[in-house]
mmCIF file of C-alpha atoms in Angstrom:
data_model
loop_
_atom_site.group_PDB
_atom_site.id
_atom_site.type_symbol
_atom_site.label_atom_id
_atom_site.label_comp_id
_atom_site.label_asym_id
_atom_site.label_seq_id
_atom_site.Cartn_x
_atom_site.Cartn_y
_atom_site.Cartn_z
ATOM 1 C CA MET A 1 106.433 134.493 85.176
ATOM 2 C CA ILE A 2 109.210 133.156 87.397
ATOM 3 C CA VAL A 3 112.463 134.727 86.250
ATOM 4 C CA GLY A 4 115.734 133.277 87.499
ATOM 5 C CA ASN A 5 119.132 134.916 87.415
ATOM 6 C CA GLY A 6 120.399 133.108 84.329
ATOM 7 C CA GLU A 7 120.250 133.948 80.618
ATOM 8 C CA VAL A 8 116.786 135.030 79.485
ATOM 9 C CA SER A 9 115.752 134.396 75.876
ATOM 10 C CA GLU A 10 114.018 137.002 73.744
ATOM 11 C CA GLU A 11 110.798 134.994 74.027
ATOM 12 C CA GLY A 12 111.241 134.952 77.789
ATOM 13 C CA ARG A 13 111.711 138.718 77.848
ATOM 14 C CA TRP A 14 108.494 139.226 75.911
ATOM 15 C CA ALA A 15 106.630 136.848 78.218
ATOM 16 C CA THR A 16 107.985 138.643 81.280
ATOM 17 C CA ALA A 17 106.951 142.041 79.916
ATOM 18 C CA ALA A 18 103.424 140.740 79.284
ATOM 19 C CA ALA A 19 102.974 138.813 82.533
ATOM 20 C CA GLY A 20 100.450 139.752 85.190
ATOM 21 C CA PHE A 21 102.696 138.689 88.070
ATOM 22 C CA VAL A 22 106.495 138.379 88.035
ATOM 23 C CA VAL A 23 108.705 136.667 90.614
ATOM 24 C CA ARG A 24 112.428 137.434 90.682
ATOM 25 C CA PHE A 25 115.202 136.376 93.055
ATOM 26 C CA ASN A 26 117.556 137.889 95.607
ATOM 27 C CA GLU A 27 119.414 140.727 93.838
ATOM 28 C CA CYS A 28 117.068 140.554 90.812
ATOM 29 C CA ARG A 29 119.979 140.145 88.425
ATOM 30 C CA SER A 30 117.484 139.351 85.643
ATOM 31 C CA HIS A 31 115.910 142.793 85.843
ATOM 32 C CA ALA A 32 118.144 144.649 83.398
ATOM 33 C CA ALA A 33 118.004 141.862 80.801
ATOM 34 C CA SER A 34 114.252 141.282 81.108
ATOM 35 C CA PRO A 35 112.647 144.539 82.192
ATOM 36 C CA GLY A 36 109.033 144.666 83.110
ATOM 37 C CA ARG A 37 107.164 144.432 86.335
ATOM 38 C CA THR A 38 108.425 142.821 89.505
ATOM 39 C CA ASP A 39 105.723 141.773 91.952
ATOM 40 C CA ALA A 40 107.614 139.478 94.305
ATOM 41 C CA VAL A 41 111.258 138.990 95.179
ATOM 42 C CA ALA A 42 111.987 135.509 96.534
ATOM 43 C CA VAL A 43 114.960 135.722 98.879
ATOM 44 C CA CYS A 44 117.238 133.254 100.591
ATOM 45 C CA ASN A 45 116.605 134.514 104.120
ATOM 46 C CA THR A 46 119.226 132.443 105.909
ATOM 47 C CA GLY A 47 123.003 132.252 105.913
ATOM 48 C CA ARG A 48 125.334 134.565 104.046
ATOM 49 C CA PRO A 49 122.838 135.612 101.340
ATOM 50 C CA GLY A 50 120.275 136.651 103.944
ATOM 51 C CA LYS A 51 122.882 138.537 105.933
ATOM 52 C CA ALA A 52 124.259 140.313 102.864
ATOM 53 C CA MET A 53 120.860 141.473 101.626
ATOM 54 C CA THR A 54 119.491 142.672 104.950
ATOM 55 C CA GLU A 55 122.664 144.571 105.816
ATOM 56 C CA ALA A 56 123.076 146.308 102.432
ATOM 57 C CA ALA A 57 121.327 149.592 101.747
ATOM 58 C CA SER A 58 122.165 148.977 98.086
ATOM 59 C CA TRP A 59 119.918 145.881 98.029
ATOM 60 C CA ARG A 60 116.937 147.938 99.173
ATOM 61 C CA ALA A 61 117.544 150.379 96.316
ATOM 62 C CA LEU A 62 117.627 147.777 93.531
ATOM 63 C CA PRO A 63 114.891 148.480 90.933
ATOM 64 C CA GLY A 64 113.332 145.040 91.288
ATOM 65 C CA VAL A 65 113.225 145.273 95.075
ATOM 66 C CA VAL A 66 111.771 148.774 94.948
ATOM 67 C CA GLU A 67 109.079 147.693 92.450
ATOM 68 C CA ALA A 68 108.063 144.524 94.289
ATOM 69 C CA SER A 69 104.967 144.533 96.452
ATOM 70 C CA GLU A 70 105.982 141.298 98.200
ATOM 71 C CA ILE A 71 109.141 139.757 99.626
ATOM 72 C CA TRP A 72 109.078 135.962 99.888
ATOM 73 C CA CYS A 73 111.370 134.348 102.454
ATOM 74 C CA VAL A 74 111.756 130.840 101.038
ATOM 75 C CA ARG A 75 113.333 129.252 104.116
ATOM 76 C CA ASP A 76 110.938 128.612 106.992
ATOM 77 C CA PRO A 77 112.782 129.528 110.236
ATOM 78 C CA GLU A 78 111.356 126.489 112.029
ATOM 79 C CA LYS A 79 112.613 124.155 109.309
ATOM 80 C CA PHE A 80 116.116 125.594 109.309
ATOM 81 C CA ALA A 81 116.395 125.763 113.081
ATOM 82 C CA ALA A 82 115.774 122.007 113.126
ATOM 83 C CA MET A 83 118.455 121.501 110.462
ATOM 84 C CA ARG A 84 121.212 123.260 112.413
ATOM 85 C CA ALA A 85 122.313 120.334 114.622
ATOM 86 C CA PRO A 86 122.345 117.690 111.856
ATOM 87 C CA LEU A 87 124.249 120.031 109.531
ATOM 88 C CA ALA A 88 126.842 120.668 112.229
ATOM 89 C CA VAL A 89 127.681 116.962 111.960
ATOM 90 C CA SER A 90 127.293 116.375 108.221
ATOM 91 C CA HIS A 91 128.545 119.759 106.957
ATOM 92 C CA PRO A 92 130.490 121.507 109.734
ATOM 93 C CA GLU A 93 131.759 124.059 107.223
ATOM 94 C CA LEU A 94 128.176 125.387 106.914
ATOM 95 C CA ASP A 95 128.208 126.759 110.442
ATOM 96 C CA ASP A 96 126.280 129.928 109.442
ATOM 97 C CA PHE A 97 123.963 128.250 106.930
ATOM 98 C CA CYS A 98 120.933 128.260 109.246
ATOM 99 C CA ASP A 99 121.447 131.755 110.674
ATOM 100 C CA ASP A 100 118.030 133.337 110.244
ATOM 101 C CA TYR A 101 117.310 136.842 108.940
ATOM 102 C CA THR A 102 113.548 136.516 108.498
ATOM 103 C CA SER A 103 112.818 139.152 111.125
ATOM 104 C CA GLN A 104 115.054 141.651 109.309
ATOM 105 C CA PHE A 105 113.201 141.077 106.046
ATOM 106 C CA LYS A 106 109.908 141.461 107.899
ATOM 107 C CA ALA A 107 111.057 144.746 109.437
ATOM 108 C CA PHE A 108 112.093 146.015 106.000
ATOM 109 C CA CYS A 109 108.673 145.122 104.577
ATOM 110 C CA GLU A 110 106.877 146.864 107.426
ATOM 111 C CA GLU A 111 109.039 149.949 106.943
ATOM 112 C CA VAL A 112 108.352 150.317 103.222
ATOM 113 C CA GLY A 113 104.828 148.887 102.999
ATOM 114 C CA LYS A 114 105.470 145.547 101.308
ATOM 115 C CA ARG A 115 103.810 142.228 102.055
ATOM 116 C CA HIS A 116 106.095 139.789 103.865
ATOM 117 C CA VAL A 117 105.602 136.104 103.020
ATOM 118 C CA VAL A 118 107.321 133.124 104.642
ATOM 119 C CA VAL A 119 107.070 130.006 102.497
ATOM 120 C CA GLU A 120 105.948 127.364 104.975
ATOM 121 C CA LYS A 121 107.976 124.262 105.733
ATOM 122 C CA VAL A 122 105.235 122.042 104.282
ATOM 123 C CA ILE A 123 106.184 123.420 100.854
ATOM 124 C CA HIS A 124 109.858 122.590 101.442
ATOM 125 C CA ASP A 125 108.902 119.100 102.680
ATOM 126 C CA ALA A 126 106.694 118.529 99.633
ATOM 127 C CA VAL A 127 109.530 119.567 97.322
ATOM 128 C CA ASP A 128 111.904 117.136 99.042
ATOM 129 C CA GLU A 129 109.338 114.369 98.580
ATOM 130 C CA ALA A 130 108.828 115.240 94.901
ATOM 131 C CA LEU A 131 112.590 115.260 94.299
ATOM 132 C CA SER A 132 112.946 111.807 95.843
ATOM 133 C CA ALA A 133 111.222 110.308 92.793
ATOM 134 C CA PHE A 134 114.344 111.194 90.792
ATOM 135 C CA HIS A 135 116.788 109.597 93.257
ATOM 136 C CA PRO A 136 119.066 112.604 93.752
ATOM 137 C CA GLU A 137 122.517 112.317 95.252
ATOM 138 C CA PRO A 138 122.630 113.481 98.895
ATOM 139 C CA TYR A 139 122.021 117.223 99.049
ATOM 140 C CA VAL A 140 121.612 119.971 101.626
ATOM 141 C CA VAL A 141 118.471 121.808 100.474
ATOM 142 C CA PRO A 142 116.528 122.502 97.289
ATOM 143 C CA SER A 143 117.397 125.765 95.561
ATOM 144 C CA THR A 144 115.608 129.026 96.231
ATOM 145 C CA GLY A 145 114.315 128.810 92.675
ATOM 146 C CA LEU A 146 112.631 125.451 93.131
ATOM 147 C CA ILE A 147 110.961 126.471 96.389
ATOM 148 C CA ALA A 148 109.659 129.618 94.701
ATOM 149 C CA ILE A 149 108.328 127.534 91.806
ATOM 150 C CA ALA A 150 106.445 125.339 94.284
ATOM 151 C CA GLU A 151 105.007 128.367 96.089
ATOM 152 C CA THR A 152 103.930 129.949 92.797
ATOM 153 C CA LEU A 153 102.212 126.741 91.696
ATOM 154 C CA ARG A 154 100.421 126.625 95.049
ATOM 155 C CA ARG A 155 99.299 130.238 94.911
ATOM 156 C CA PHE A 156 98.258 130.319 91.248
ATOM 157 C CA PRO A 157 96.909 126.800 90.549
ATOM 158 C CA ASP A 158 94.889 127.856 87.492
ATOM 159 C CA ALA A 159 97.313 130.346 85.935
ATOM 160 C CA GLU A 160 99.635 129.842 82.992
ATOM 161 C CA ILE A 161 103.058 130.048 84.649
ATOM 162 C CA GLY A 162 106.181 130.721 82.620
ATOM 163 C CA LEU A 163 109.770 130.011 83.590
ATOM 164 C CA ALA A 164 112.847 131.840 82.304
ATOM 165 C CA GLY A 165 116.429 132.355 83.397
ATOM 166 C CA PHE A 166 116.925 128.911 84.956
ATOM 167 C CA GLY A 167 120.112 127.008 84.147
ATOM 168 C CA HIS A 168 119.681 124.446 86.972
ATOM 169 C CA ALA A 169 123.354 124.687 87.901
ATOM 170 C CA GLY A 170 125.316 126.205 90.754
ATOM 171 C CA TRP A 171 126.074 125.386 94.373
ATOM 172 C CA GLU A 172 126.757 121.685 94.891
ATOM 173 C CA GLY A 173 124.484 121.593 97.939
ATOM 174 C CA HIS A 174 121.425 121.858 95.670
ATOM 175 C CA PRO A 175 120.224 118.768 93.724
ATOM 176 C CA PHE A 176 120.204 120.502 90.347
ATOM 177 C CA VAL A 177 120.004 117.363 88.189
ATOM 178 C CA ALA A 178 116.887 116.189 90.018
ATOM 179 C CA GLU A 179 115.513 119.731 90.077
ATOM 180 C CA ARG A 180 115.701 119.938 86.293
ATOM 181 C CA GLN A 181 113.974 116.559 86.023
ATOM 182 C CA LEU A 182 111.220 117.671 88.383
ATOM 183 C CA VAL A 183 110.696 120.938 86.517
ATOM 184 C CA ASP A 184 110.639 119.025 83.215
ATOM 185 C CA SER A 185 107.894 116.816 84.668
ATOM 186 C CA TYR A 186 105.853 119.921 85.559
ATOM 187 C CA ILE A 187 106.308 121.163 81.997
ATOM 188 C CA ALA A 188 105.236 117.796 80.574
ATOM 189 C CA ASP A 189 102.131 117.938 82.777
ATOM 190 C CA GLY A 190 101.275 121.400 81.485
ATOM 191 C CA ARG A 191 101.857 123.127 84.827
ATOM 192 C CA LEU A 192 104.782 125.254 83.595
ATOM 193 C CA VAL A 193 106.009 126.699 80.300
ATOM 194 C CA ARG A 194 109.780 127.030 79.883
ATOM 195 C CA TYR A 195 111.179 129.924 77.849
ATOM 196 C CA ALA A 196 114.666 128.574 77.319
ATOM 197 C CA VAL A 197 117.672 130.061 75.590
ATOM 198 C CA GLU A 198 119.367 128.201 72.771
ATOM 199 C CA PRO A 199 121.789 125.541 74.091
ATOM 200 C CA SER A 200 124.806 127.401 72.719
ATOM 201 C CA LEU A 201 123.902 130.425 74.833
ATOM 202 C CA SER A 202 122.723 128.619 77.963
ATOM 203 C CA SER A 203 125.860 128.739 80.066
ATOM 204 C CA SER A 204 124.701 130.776 83.047
ATOM 205 C CA GLN A 205 123.237 129.657 86.334
ATOM 206 C CA GLY A 206 119.682 129.616 87.534
ATOM 207 C CA ALA A 207 118.243 130.952 90.747
#
């Protein structure tokens, strides 16, 4: 199961509780609403989110973070170092967007005995290519959630993979319309199963 930070349906909660591997995100805000195991926490390891998590003792103490055996850094440092100069021109307000905290996450993992994973840039590049089929408006980067979906599909090619807590909405720098279309195509192909909330309740954001 890949559990975003949005509303989780009852069916999604049951699926999460029964899953053999559960991925959550950043502060694991889905944990209280969909308890059960947490095996990996996919984190945004650059910019303000990366800084906030690595500097906060409270993040380390979160139940989902404590439970997880792996921390996934979804932003390859090489990829984001190369993005810094172009972003300084196109989005000067994002001057700290590419600041990298991967080494701090690695040190945390070494300290507490967790596996540290960096999602390689080839995954990010493949996601960008897949999104291009849906002709998105110009965007900065895919969301943490979509990169984690791609990494999960890569790691578990033969598993039944469920998706819950994704609203595909949020920061305007992510191409959420195209992301939803791409995820819907994975569902149509049988690669993912979506456990969605009823439309009247689905007002929260995804990962």
